[in-house]
């Protein structure tokens, strides 16, 4: 879980995580918005179905992949929140195909 | 026919310095970068953070805000800054393919300067893939970018100046740091002593290092050195870390573990371009072979900054400035007779930055490179384990590329960035050879994944086919 | 250092490892030489199709050779490899399709397949599906508007070619064969008195009474040293790999298939760039465009990797299997369909090398002398 250490005076927007509304700040990365809200899982891995959270925060490790507005494999740390954004944890299981929560 | 242009890739310390120097010599520069704002990872989000409250600015430190001048200088009529770009391929002739707003484009530079910096070295230890484990550098980026820090119990583990700096910053930010598990040993200090003398030419950096150490003590962070081994565990996410020291093991419950073992050059582009590389035995990583001006084995391509070998933010700026001066001569914008004169003061400053590296590299020698435990996941994307790699080594795998086809290690979206070095270390050990002899993954485009629709949108009318 | 072996297989690709593993299983002492990690390896840049339909124009023996191989894959070869090595090759043997975009492609395909049928050997059954019938085979993804239908052949199949290569290597090692990497063969000498071949590599010297050259495009200079004036063409073919997604492509298509892991691969282009296997952005664009025209939903999938390889093509593109007339006991084996034909290489070709009486019926058609 993460917390803010400085004020964020940007306008607040509403994003949806697996259908539930969350408040985020304009210009915030999706990864930061979700980590700040204590989310414990961005995706499960395709081979071993392990839960993953962001690892590098700079767009290189691809551990923070999410399904955003129905587009799969979107990097949470390199995407900025937008009002009404629909974010889903991603579960692509190589054995059973994929489904989204 | 387009006018002569230099394409600079990456708007971090090196890329900005290079672009500014080229622009000052009346050269048209196209600066291509992933982030919305210039600054790279080191000066990430600096423009916005200048307007933050003093205590937060104090946390980030004065070195960070030194990048402001570079960012300001980018505002130059000769510089076109393309932000939010995904660069996906570079051809040997200097054609750079990138995608912005879902549309692919290409631009051919007379010269290309690769200034894509460094990555945190992978730390393949048991549990490093658990949710809750991330890079210490990653935590620092999160703080700079979005002003967030871990809110539960934090353990930092590994070695290196950045690890210590992040520990200090997080403690100042009010994080609960349960321990700083440092793999640095007394022996490392002894080994580093001979390189201390040349390092003294950069007193300010050494002084900063000492200040951080003192500050860690003042902040009351349990700094445990000589940690031999760590492993993280938890049911579905991180719950605890166990460390081994002096034959004993200790377990700490925690919510976040931040790993760090120094940074290594980001060689994705230089590898994709098949530039010559060399293995650095002490740093245990590769860097492209460059001359004193950053010119690579392909004369159209320069590599500047940490991407050509780790030299830090200031060193990166100096090395990139030197590359820009050389290119200015090559493009007829600076008389050759002026080159050495203009370069001399910069080269002197670069030398001071370089002088301290052997000391840092020896003192903070990375230790956790090759896990013994066969269940450790090495390739985070494809979840290839040590065991998978050893099994392929047993059938005589000729190198990391054959291994990639046999195990899928390195085939995932990160393109081997976080497994390449570990794979080579494990394979080299299993086959009683050296990484140098085995070589590295052949990096193929795209440098980063992009949507198929973006690839299809590339205008190929004015493209060559080969 | 001179290293001796009863059989020396020069080339560690799919062809070489099929023969070497088979020899090893028959208790022969065999060494398989390979180049370094970054050689031009057709076997690592392969689509993994076991493909029958449309093959064999002007060469009826190739139609039957290919059909035998496909049937052997289904009958027992896949099970055999899996049992011996423990590797699942992800074989899908239930047919494959060629999608046809627009009227012109439909007409051309019908004409092409017609030429093969006229020659009247044991030919595979190929049916034409209209758009609706084609769509019915892909219930989870919509066909593009330009797709008018497909040609379908039940004998087409696919597998993971990388796992096939790994399995053949594993099998050879399991039965005592030796794999020597970083041993690119440079020079071959034949001593008529002792009937021994001496092969100089980049690092060592090998001697053998039985020499089998399976070195892909590098076979040319080697074959010439045993009296076979081999000519080959290295044809550049590019492949794109998309990220993993749910299974939507249950049948392999010529140019599109979904791996068992969920990733989708797209191919394959044909160009002559010489000995250059770099990925070309313009070709990626063409492949992307064609794939989206086939399945519009592909547009939002990520391109994760591109790669290119060099096909090993003889002047008529059909295989060469022959023993040298001037240099007895040296063989040259060339094929650019080493996935499809792996069972034949493992069984018939190896048996023929071991015992000339077991020469397969088709082999005369594949001698190099057809080009002279």
Short mmCIF file of C-alpha atoms in Angstrom, two decimals, chain C:
data_model
loop_
_atom_site.label_atom_id
_atom_site.label_comp_id
_atom_site.label_asym_id
_atom_site.label_seq_id
_atom_site.Cartn_x
_atom_site.Cartn_y
_atom_site.Cartn_z
CA UNK C 1 42.52 -31.87 -30.91
CA UNK C 2 41.10 -34.51 -33.23
CA UNK C 3 37.75 -35.96 -32.27
CA UNK C 4 36.60 -39.26 -33.75
CA UNK C 5 33.07 -40.48 -34.35
CA UNK C 6 31.34 -43.16 -36.42
CA UNK C 7 28.83 -40.60 -37.69
CA UNK C 8 29.37 -36.89 -37.96
CA UNK C 9 26.29 -34.76 -38.54
CA UNK C 10 27.25 -31.24 -39.58
CA UNK C 11 24.39 -28.95 -38.57
CA UNK C 12 22.24 -28.90 -35.44
CA UNK C 13 18.97 -27.72 -36.88
CA UNK C 14 15.75 -29.69 -37.28
CA UNK C 15 17.15 -31.81 -40.11
CA UNK C 16 20.43 -32.60 -38.40
CA UNK C 17 18.92 -33.34 -35.03
CA UNK C 18 16.22 -35.61 -36.52
CA UNK C 19 18.90 -37.74 -38.18
CA UNK C 20 21.39 -37.54 -35.30
CA UNK C 21 18.80 -38.47 -32.68
CA UNK C 22 17.64 -41.39 -34.79
CA UNK C 23 21.21 -42.62 -35.22
CA UNK C 24 21.82 -42.28 -31.48
CA UNK C 25 18.69 -44.32 -30.73
CA UNK C 26 20.04 -47.03 -32.99
CA UNK C 27 23.15 -47.19 -30.81
CA UNK C 28 25.37 -45.45 -33.33
CA UNK C 29 28.15 -43.27 -32.07
CA UNK C 30 27.23 -39.83 -33.36
CA UNK C 31 28.45 -36.29 -32.94
CA UNK C 32 26.34 -33.37 -34.13
CA UNK C 33 28.21 -30.17 -34.87
CA UNK C 34 26.59 -26.78 -34.63
CA UNK C 35 27.54 -23.17 -35.15
CA UNK C 36 27.49 -20.58 -32.39
CA UNK C 37 24.49 -18.99 -30.73
CA UNK C 38 23.94 -16.34 -33.39
CA UNK C 39 24.12 -18.38 -36.61
CA UNK C 40 21.48 -18.09 -39.34
CA UNK C 41 19.09 -20.66 -37.97
CA UNK C 42 16.08 -21.46 -40.06
CA UNK C 43 15.06 -23.91 -37.34
CA UNK C 44 14.63 -21.13 -34.81
CA UNK C 45 12.70 -18.79 -37.10
CA UNK C 46 10.04 -21.15 -38.17
CA UNK C 47 6.26 -21.06 -38.20
CA UNK C 48 5.75 -24.64 -37.04
CA UNK C 49 3.31 -25.79 -39.68
CA UNK C 50 2.95 -29.39 -40.74
CA UNK C 51 1.67 -28.41 -44.13
CA UNK C 52 0.32 -30.46 -46.96
CA UNK C 53 -2.14 -28.40 -49.00
CA UNK C 54 -0.77 -26.73 -52.09
CA UNK C 55 2.60 -28.41 -51.92
CA UNK C 56 4.17 -30.43 -54.73
CA UNK C 57 3.41 -28.65 -57.99
CA UNK C 58 5.43 -30.43 -60.67
CA UNK C 59 6.78 -32.98 -58.18
CA UNK C 60 4.25 -35.73 -57.40
CA UNK C 61 6.78 -37.55 -55.24
CA UNK C 62 6.86 -34.54 -52.94
CA UNK C 63 3.10 -34.75 -52.46
CA UNK C 64 3.34 -38.33 -51.30
CA UNK C 65 6.50 -37.66 -49.24
CA UNK C 66 4.71 -34.83 -47.42
CA UNK C 67 1.51 -36.82 -46.93
CA UNK C 68 3.40 -39.72 -45.37
CA UNK C 69 5.07 -37.30 -42.98
CA UNK C 70 1.86 -35.61 -41.90
CA UNK C 71 0.21 -38.99 -41.30
CA UNK C 72 3.20 -40.26 -39.37
CA UNK C 73 3.01 -37.19 -37.12
CA UNK C 74 -0.59 -38.06 -36.33
CA UNK C 75 -0.08 -41.80 -36.07
CA UNK C 76 2.82 -42.04 -33.64
CA UNK C 77 5.69 -39.59 -34.10
CA UNK C 78 4.36 -36.92 -31.77
CA UNK C 79 3.49 -39.45 -29.06
CA UNK C 80 6.87 -41.07 -29.48
CA UNK C 81 8.77 -37.79 -28.98
CA UNK C 82 6.65 -36.83 -26.00
CA UNK C 83 7.14 -40.22 -24.34
CA UNK C 84 10.87 -40.21 -24.92
CA UNK C 85 11.57 -36.60 -23.91
CA UNK C 86 8.67 -35.50 -21.74
CA UNK C 87 8.17 -32.43 -23.89
CA UNK C 88 4.73 -31.52 -25.15
CA UNK C 89 5.16 -30.23 -28.70
CA UNK C 90 1.63 -28.79 -28.75
CA UNK C 91 0.68 -30.71 -31.88
CA UNK C 92 -2.76 -29.86 -33.28
CA UNK C 93 -3.62 -32.28 -36.05
CA UNK C 94 -7.10 -31.45 -37.26
CA UNK C 95 -6.60 -29.47 -40.43
CA UNK C 96 -5.42 -26.07 -41.60
CA UNK C 97 -6.68 -23.28 -43.79
CA UNK C 98 -5.55 -20.68 -46.25
CA UNK C 99 -7.73 -17.58 -45.94
CA UNK C 100 -8.64 -16.04 -49.27
CA UNK C 101 -9.08 -12.29 -49.56
CA UNK C 102 -11.07 -11.12 -52.57
CA UNK C 103 -12.08 -12.89 -55.77
CA UNK C 104 -8.64 -12.87 -57.28
CA UNK C 105 -7.14 -14.90 -54.45
CA UNK C 106 -10.00 -17.42 -54.65
CA UNK C 107 -9.46 -17.94 -58.39
CA UNK C 108 -5.68 -18.18 -58.03
CA UNK C 109 -5.93 -20.69 -55.22
CA UNK C 110 -8.34 -22.90 -57.17
CA UNK C 111 -6.05 -22.81 -60.18
CA UNK C 112 -2.97 -23.63 -58.08
CA UNK C 113 -4.58 -26.56 -56.30
CA UNK C 114 -5.98 -27.81 -59.61
CA UNK C 115 -2.49 -28.21 -61.05
CA UNK C 116 -1.53 -30.55 -58.25
CA UNK C 117 -4.61 -32.73 -58.54
CA UNK C 118 -4.14 -33.25 -62.26
CA UNK C 119 -0.99 -35.19 -61.65
CA UNK C 120 -3.03 -37.88 -60.05
CA UNK C 121 -0.96 -39.43 -57.24
CA UNK C 122 -2.06 -39.98 -53.68
CA UNK C 123 -3.24 -36.43 -53.11
CA UNK C 124 -4.73 -34.82 -50.04
CA UNK C 125 -8.38 -33.80 -50.06
CA UNK C 126 -8.72 -30.07 -50.16
CA UNK C 127 -12.07 -28.40 -49.89
CA UNK C 128 -13.13 -24.83 -50.45
CA UNK C 129 -15.12 -23.19 -47.69
CA UNK C 130 -17.24 -20.15 -48.27
CA UNK C 131 -17.19 -17.20 -45.91
CA UNK C 132 -19.93 -18.58 -43.69
CA UNK C 133 -18.34 -22.00 -43.42
CA UNK C 134 -14.99 -20.40 -42.64
CA UNK C 135 -16.47 -18.14 -39.98
CA UNK C 136 -18.10 -21.18 -38.37
CA UNK C 137 -14.64 -22.61 -37.67
CA UNK C 138 -13.69 -19.42 -35.80
CA UNK C 139 -16.69 -18.78 -33.55
CA UNK C 140 -14.82 -16.46 -31.16
CA UNK C 141 -13.44 -13.94 -33.61
CA UNK C 142 -14.92 -12.11 -36.57
CA UNK C 143 -13.49 -12.48 -40.06
CA UNK C 144 -12.60 -9.35 -41.99
CA UNK C 145 -14.89 -8.19 -44.78
CA UNK C 146 -12.42 -9.03 -47.49
CA UNK C 147 -12.26 -12.71 -46.52
CA UNK C 148 -14.40 -14.62 -49.01
CA UNK C 149 -13.52 -18.07 -47.79
CA UNK C 150 -10.67 -20.49 -47.38
CA UNK C 151 -9.15 -23.65 -48.70
CA UNK C 152 -9.12 -26.37 -46.07
CA UNK C 153 -7.13 -29.54 -45.77
CA UNK C 154 -7.63 -32.04 -42.99
CA UNK C 155 -4.05 -33.28 -43.26
CA UNK C 156 -2.53 -29.90 -42.28
CA UNK C 157 -1.39 -29.46 -38.71
CA UNK C 158 0.90 -27.41 -36.52
CA UNK C 159 3.15 -27.65 -33.49
CA UNK C 160 5.68 -25.57 -31.61
CA UNK C 161 8.83 -25.85 -33.74
CA UNK C 162 11.12 -24.64 -30.94
CA UNK C 163 9.98 -27.46 -28.70
CA UNK C 164 10.48 -29.90 -31.59
CA UNK C 165 14.09 -28.74 -31.90
CA UNK C 166 14.55 -29.02 -28.14
CA UNK C 167 12.99 -32.50 -28.07
CA UNK C 168 15.21 -33.79 -30.87
CA UNK C 169 18.30 -32.44 -29.14
CA UNK C 170 17.18 -33.95 -25.85
CA UNK C 171 16.52 -37.30 -27.53
CA UNK C 172 19.95 -37.37 -29.11
CA UNK C 173 21.66 -36.58 -25.81
CA UNK C 174 19.51 -39.14 -24.00
CA UNK C 175 20.79 -41.91 -26.27
CA UNK C 176 24.43 -40.94 -26.03
CA UNK C 177 24.78 -38.63 -29.01
CA UNK C 178 27.04 -35.65 -28.51
CA UNK C 179 26.21 -32.05 -29.31
CA UNK C 180 29.17 -29.80 -30.04
CA UNK C 181 28.24 -26.12 -30.37
CA UNK C 182 30.56 -23.40 -31.64
CA UNK C 183 32.01 -25.81 -34.18
CA UNK C 184 31.21 -24.28 -37.54
CA UNK C 185 32.62 -26.64 -40.18
CA UNK C 186 35.02 -24.93 -42.50
CA UNK C 187 37.02 -27.49 -44.39
CA UNK C 188 36.44 -31.13 -45.42
CA UNK C 189 39.12 -33.54 -46.57
CA UNK C 190 38.59 -37.10 -47.74
CA UNK C 191 41.35 -39.67 -47.56
CA UNK C 192 40.62 -42.27 -50.24
CA UNK C 193 42.93 -44.83 -48.72
CA UNK C 194 41.47 -44.89 -45.23
CA UNK C 195 38.03 -43.69 -46.41
CA UNK C 196 38.00 -41.21 -43.56
CA UNK C 197 36.69 -37.66 -43.67
CA UNK C 198 38.54 -34.97 -41.78
CA UNK C 199 36.40 -31.96 -40.95
CA UNK C 200 38.05 -28.82 -39.69
CA UNK C 201 35.85 -26.55 -37.64
CA UNK C 202 36.40 -23.12 -36.15
CA UNK C 203 37.86 -24.73 -33.03
CA UNK C 204 38.69 -28.40 -33.58
CA UNK C 205 39.25 -31.24 -36.04
CA UNK C 206 36.82 -34.14 -36.44
CA UNK C 207 37.27 -37.45 -38.23
CA UNK C 208 34.56 -39.81 -39.36
CA UNK C 209 33.86 -42.52 -41.92
CA UNK C 210 30.26 -41.28 -42.38
CA UNK C 211 29.65 -37.63 -42.99
CA UNK C 212 26.18 -36.10 -43.09
CA UNK C 213 25.93 -32.48 -44.18
CA UNK C 214 22.75 -30.82 -42.89
CA UNK C 215 24.04 -27.28 -42.44
CA UNK C 216 21.21 -25.33 -44.07
CA UNK C 217 22.47 -22.50 -46.23
CA UNK C 218 26.01 -23.12 -45.04
CA UNK C 219 25.85 -26.55 -46.73
CA UNK C 220 26.84 -25.00 -50.06
CA UNK C 221 30.60 -24.65 -49.45
CA UNK C 222 30.65 -27.98 -47.57
CA UNK C 223 28.74 -29.96 -50.22
CA UNK C 224 31.11 -28.68 -52.90
CA UNK C 225 34.01 -30.17 -50.97
CA UNK C 226 32.44 -33.61 -51.34
CA UNK C 227 31.75 -33.19 -55.04
CA UNK C 228 28.12 -31.97 -54.98
CA UNK C 229 27.71 -28.65 -56.81
CA UNK C 230 24.93 -27.53 -54.49
CA UNK C 231 23.20 -24.24 -55.15
CA UNK C 232 20.85 -22.72 -52.58
CA UNK C 233 18.94 -19.51 -52.17
CA UNK C 234 18.61 -17.86 -48.78
CA UNK C 235 15.12 -16.39 -48.76
CA UNK C 236 14.27 -13.83 -46.08
CA UNK C 237 11.03 -14.55 -44.26
CA UNK C 238 9.69 -12.37 -41.45
CA UNK C 239 7.40 -13.31 -38.59
CA UNK C 240 5.53 -11.18 -36.06
CA UNK C 241 4.55 -12.42 -32.61
CA UNK C 242 1.63 -10.85 -30.76
CA UNK C 243 1.13 -10.97 -27.01
CA UNK C 244 -0.81 -13.69 -25.30
CA UNK C 245 -4.56 -13.53 -25.55
CA UNK C 246 -7.46 -15.95 -25.09
CA UNK C 247 -7.63 -18.79 -27.61
CA UNK C 248 -9.47 -17.56 -30.69
CA UNK C 249 -7.67 -19.28 -33.59
CA UNK C 250 -8.29 -23.01 -33.17
CA UNK C 251 -6.81 -24.01 -36.56
CA UNK C 252 -3.48 -23.07 -38.07
CA UNK C 253 -3.76 -20.81 -41.08
CA UNK C 254 -1.14 -20.20 -43.66
CA UNK C 255 0.34 -17.03 -42.19
CA UNK C 256 -1.58 -16.90 -38.90
CA UNK C 257 -1.54 -19.25 -35.97
CA UNK C 258 -2.11 -19.11 -32.25
CA UNK C 259 0.33 -20.98 -30.06
CA UNK C 260 -0.77 -23.06 -27.12
CA UNK C 261 0.60 -20.30 -24.83
CA UNK C 262 -1.90 -17.88 -26.36
CA UNK C 263 0.51 -15.80 -28.42
CA UNK C 264 -0.39 -15.30 -32.06
CA UNK C 265 2.21 -15.41 -34.80
CA UNK C 266 1.94 -13.86 -38.23
CA UNK C 267 3.97 -14.62 -41.32
CA UNK C 268 5.47 -15.01 -43.67
CA UNK C 269 7.10 -12.78 -46.18
CA UNK C 270 9.43 -13.76 -49.00
CA UNK C 271 12.31 -11.53 -50.00
CA UNK C 272 15.80 -11.81 -51.30
CA UNK C 273 18.08 -9.66 -49.16
CA UNK C 274 21.11 -11.98 -49.27
CA UNK C 275 22.60 -13.15 -45.98
CA UNK C 276 20.74 -10.63 -43.92
CA UNK C 277 18.13 -11.63 -41.38
CA UNK C 278 17.22 -8.29 -39.86
CA UNK C 279 13.57 -7.41 -39.32
CA UNK C 280 12.28 -4.87 -41.81
CA UNK C 281 9.73 -2.31 -40.58
CA UNK C 282 8.01 -2.13 -43.97
CA UNK C 283 7.43 -5.88 -43.90
CA UNK C 284 6.05 -5.70 -40.36
CA UNK C 285 3.60 -3.10 -41.67
CA UNK C 286 2.49 -5.39 -44.52
CA UNK C 287 2.04 -8.38 -42.21
CA UNK C 288 0.10 -6.26 -39.72
CA UNK C 289 -2.18 -4.92 -42.41
CA UNK C 290 -2.91 -8.38 -43.82
CA UNK C 291 -3.58 -9.85 -40.37
CA UNK C 292 -6.01 -7.05 -39.47
CA UNK C 293 -7.76 -7.57 -42.80
CA UNK C 294 -8.15 -11.25 -41.85
CA UNK C 295 -9.25 -10.65 -38.25
CA UNK C 296 -10.01 -6.98 -37.46
CA UNK C 297 -9.86 -7.63 -33.69
CA UNK C 298 -6.13 -8.22 -34.02
CA UNK C 299 -5.68 -4.48 -34.33
CA UNK C 300 -5.74 -3.99 -30.57
CA UNK C 301 -3.28 -6.77 -29.74
CA UNK C 302 0.31 -5.91 -28.98
CA UNK C 303 3.13 -6.73 -31.32
CA UNK C 304 5.73 -8.18 -28.95
CA UNK C 305 8.41 -9.46 -31.26
CA UNK C 306 9.45 -9.64 -34.87
CA UNK C 307 12.11 -11.85 -36.30
CA UNK C 308 13.32 -13.02 -39.61
CA UNK C 309 15.06 -16.11 -40.84
CA UNK C 310 16.55 -17.34 -44.05
CA UNK C 311 14.76 -20.18 -45.79
CA UNK C 312 17.00 -22.83 -47.24
CA UNK C 313 15.77 -23.15 -50.80
CA UNK C 314 17.04 -25.40 -53.56
CA UNK C 315 16.50 -24.23 -57.18
CA UNK C 316 13.04 -25.92 -57.31
CA UNK C 317 12.47 -25.50 -53.55
CA UNK C 318 12.09 -29.28 -53.06
CA UNK C 319 14.47 -31.24 -50.83
CA UNK C 320 17.82 -32.64 -51.72
CA UNK C 321 18.76 -35.98 -50.20
CA UNK C 322 21.74 -37.60 -51.86
CA UNK C 323 24.96 -39.43 -51.32
CA UNK C 324 27.98 -38.08 -53.11
CA UNK C 325 29.10 -40.17 -56.08
CA UNK C 326 32.70 -39.03 -55.91
CA UNK C 327 32.91 -39.15 -52.10
CA UNK C 328 31.24 -42.32 -50.82
CA UNK C 329 29.56 -42.24 -47.42
CA UNK C 330 29.04 -38.50 -47.48
CA UNK C 331 25.48 -37.27 -47.64
CA UNK C 332 23.85 -33.93 -48.22
CA UNK C 333 20.38 -33.38 -46.77
CA UNK C 334 18.51 -30.14 -47.48
CA UNK C 335 14.89 -29.23 -46.88
CA UNK C 336 13.03 -26.10 -45.95
CA UNK C 337 10.15 -28.17 -44.53
CA UNK C 338 12.02 -29.86 -41.74
CA UNK C 339 9.08 -29.59 -39.32
CA UNK C 340 6.63 -31.34 -41.63
CA UNK C 341 9.19 -33.88 -42.76
CA UNK C 342 10.80 -34.63 -39.38
CA UNK C 343 9.28 -38.15 -39.15
CA UNK C 344 10.61 -39.02 -42.61
CA UNK C 345 14.06 -37.71 -41.74
CA UNK C 346 14.01 -39.60 -38.47
CA UNK C 347 12.85 -42.89 -40.02
CA UNK C 348 13.28 -43.29 -43.79
CA UNK C 349 16.25 -41.01 -44.38
CA UNK C 350 18.23 -42.34 -41.44
CA UNK C 351 17.46 -45.95 -42.39
CA UNK C 352 18.60 -45.25 -45.92
CA UNK C 353 21.89 -43.78 -44.66
CA UNK C 354 22.41 -46.87 -42.53
CA UNK C 355 21.41 -49.33 -45.24
CA UNK C 356 21.18 -48.45 -48.89
CA UNK C 357 18.67 -51.25 -49.49
CA UNK C 358 16.06 -49.33 -47.57
CA UNK C 359 15.97 -46.47 -50.03
CA UNK C 360 12.53 -44.81 -50.02
CA UNK C 361 10.68 -44.95 -53.35
CA UNK C 362 10.64 -41.14 -53.68
CA UNK C 363 14.34 -40.60 -53.17
CA UNK C 364 15.45 -40.64 -56.78
CA UNK C 365 13.35 -37.54 -57.35
CA UNK C 366 15.27 -35.70 -54.64
CA UNK C 367 18.77 -36.33 -55.92
CA UNK C 368 20.82 -33.31 -56.71
CA UNK C 369 21.42 -34.55 -60.25
CA UNK C 370 17.92 -33.33 -61.19
CA UNK C 371 19.43 -29.85 -61.54
CA UNK C 372 22.19 -30.92 -63.95
#
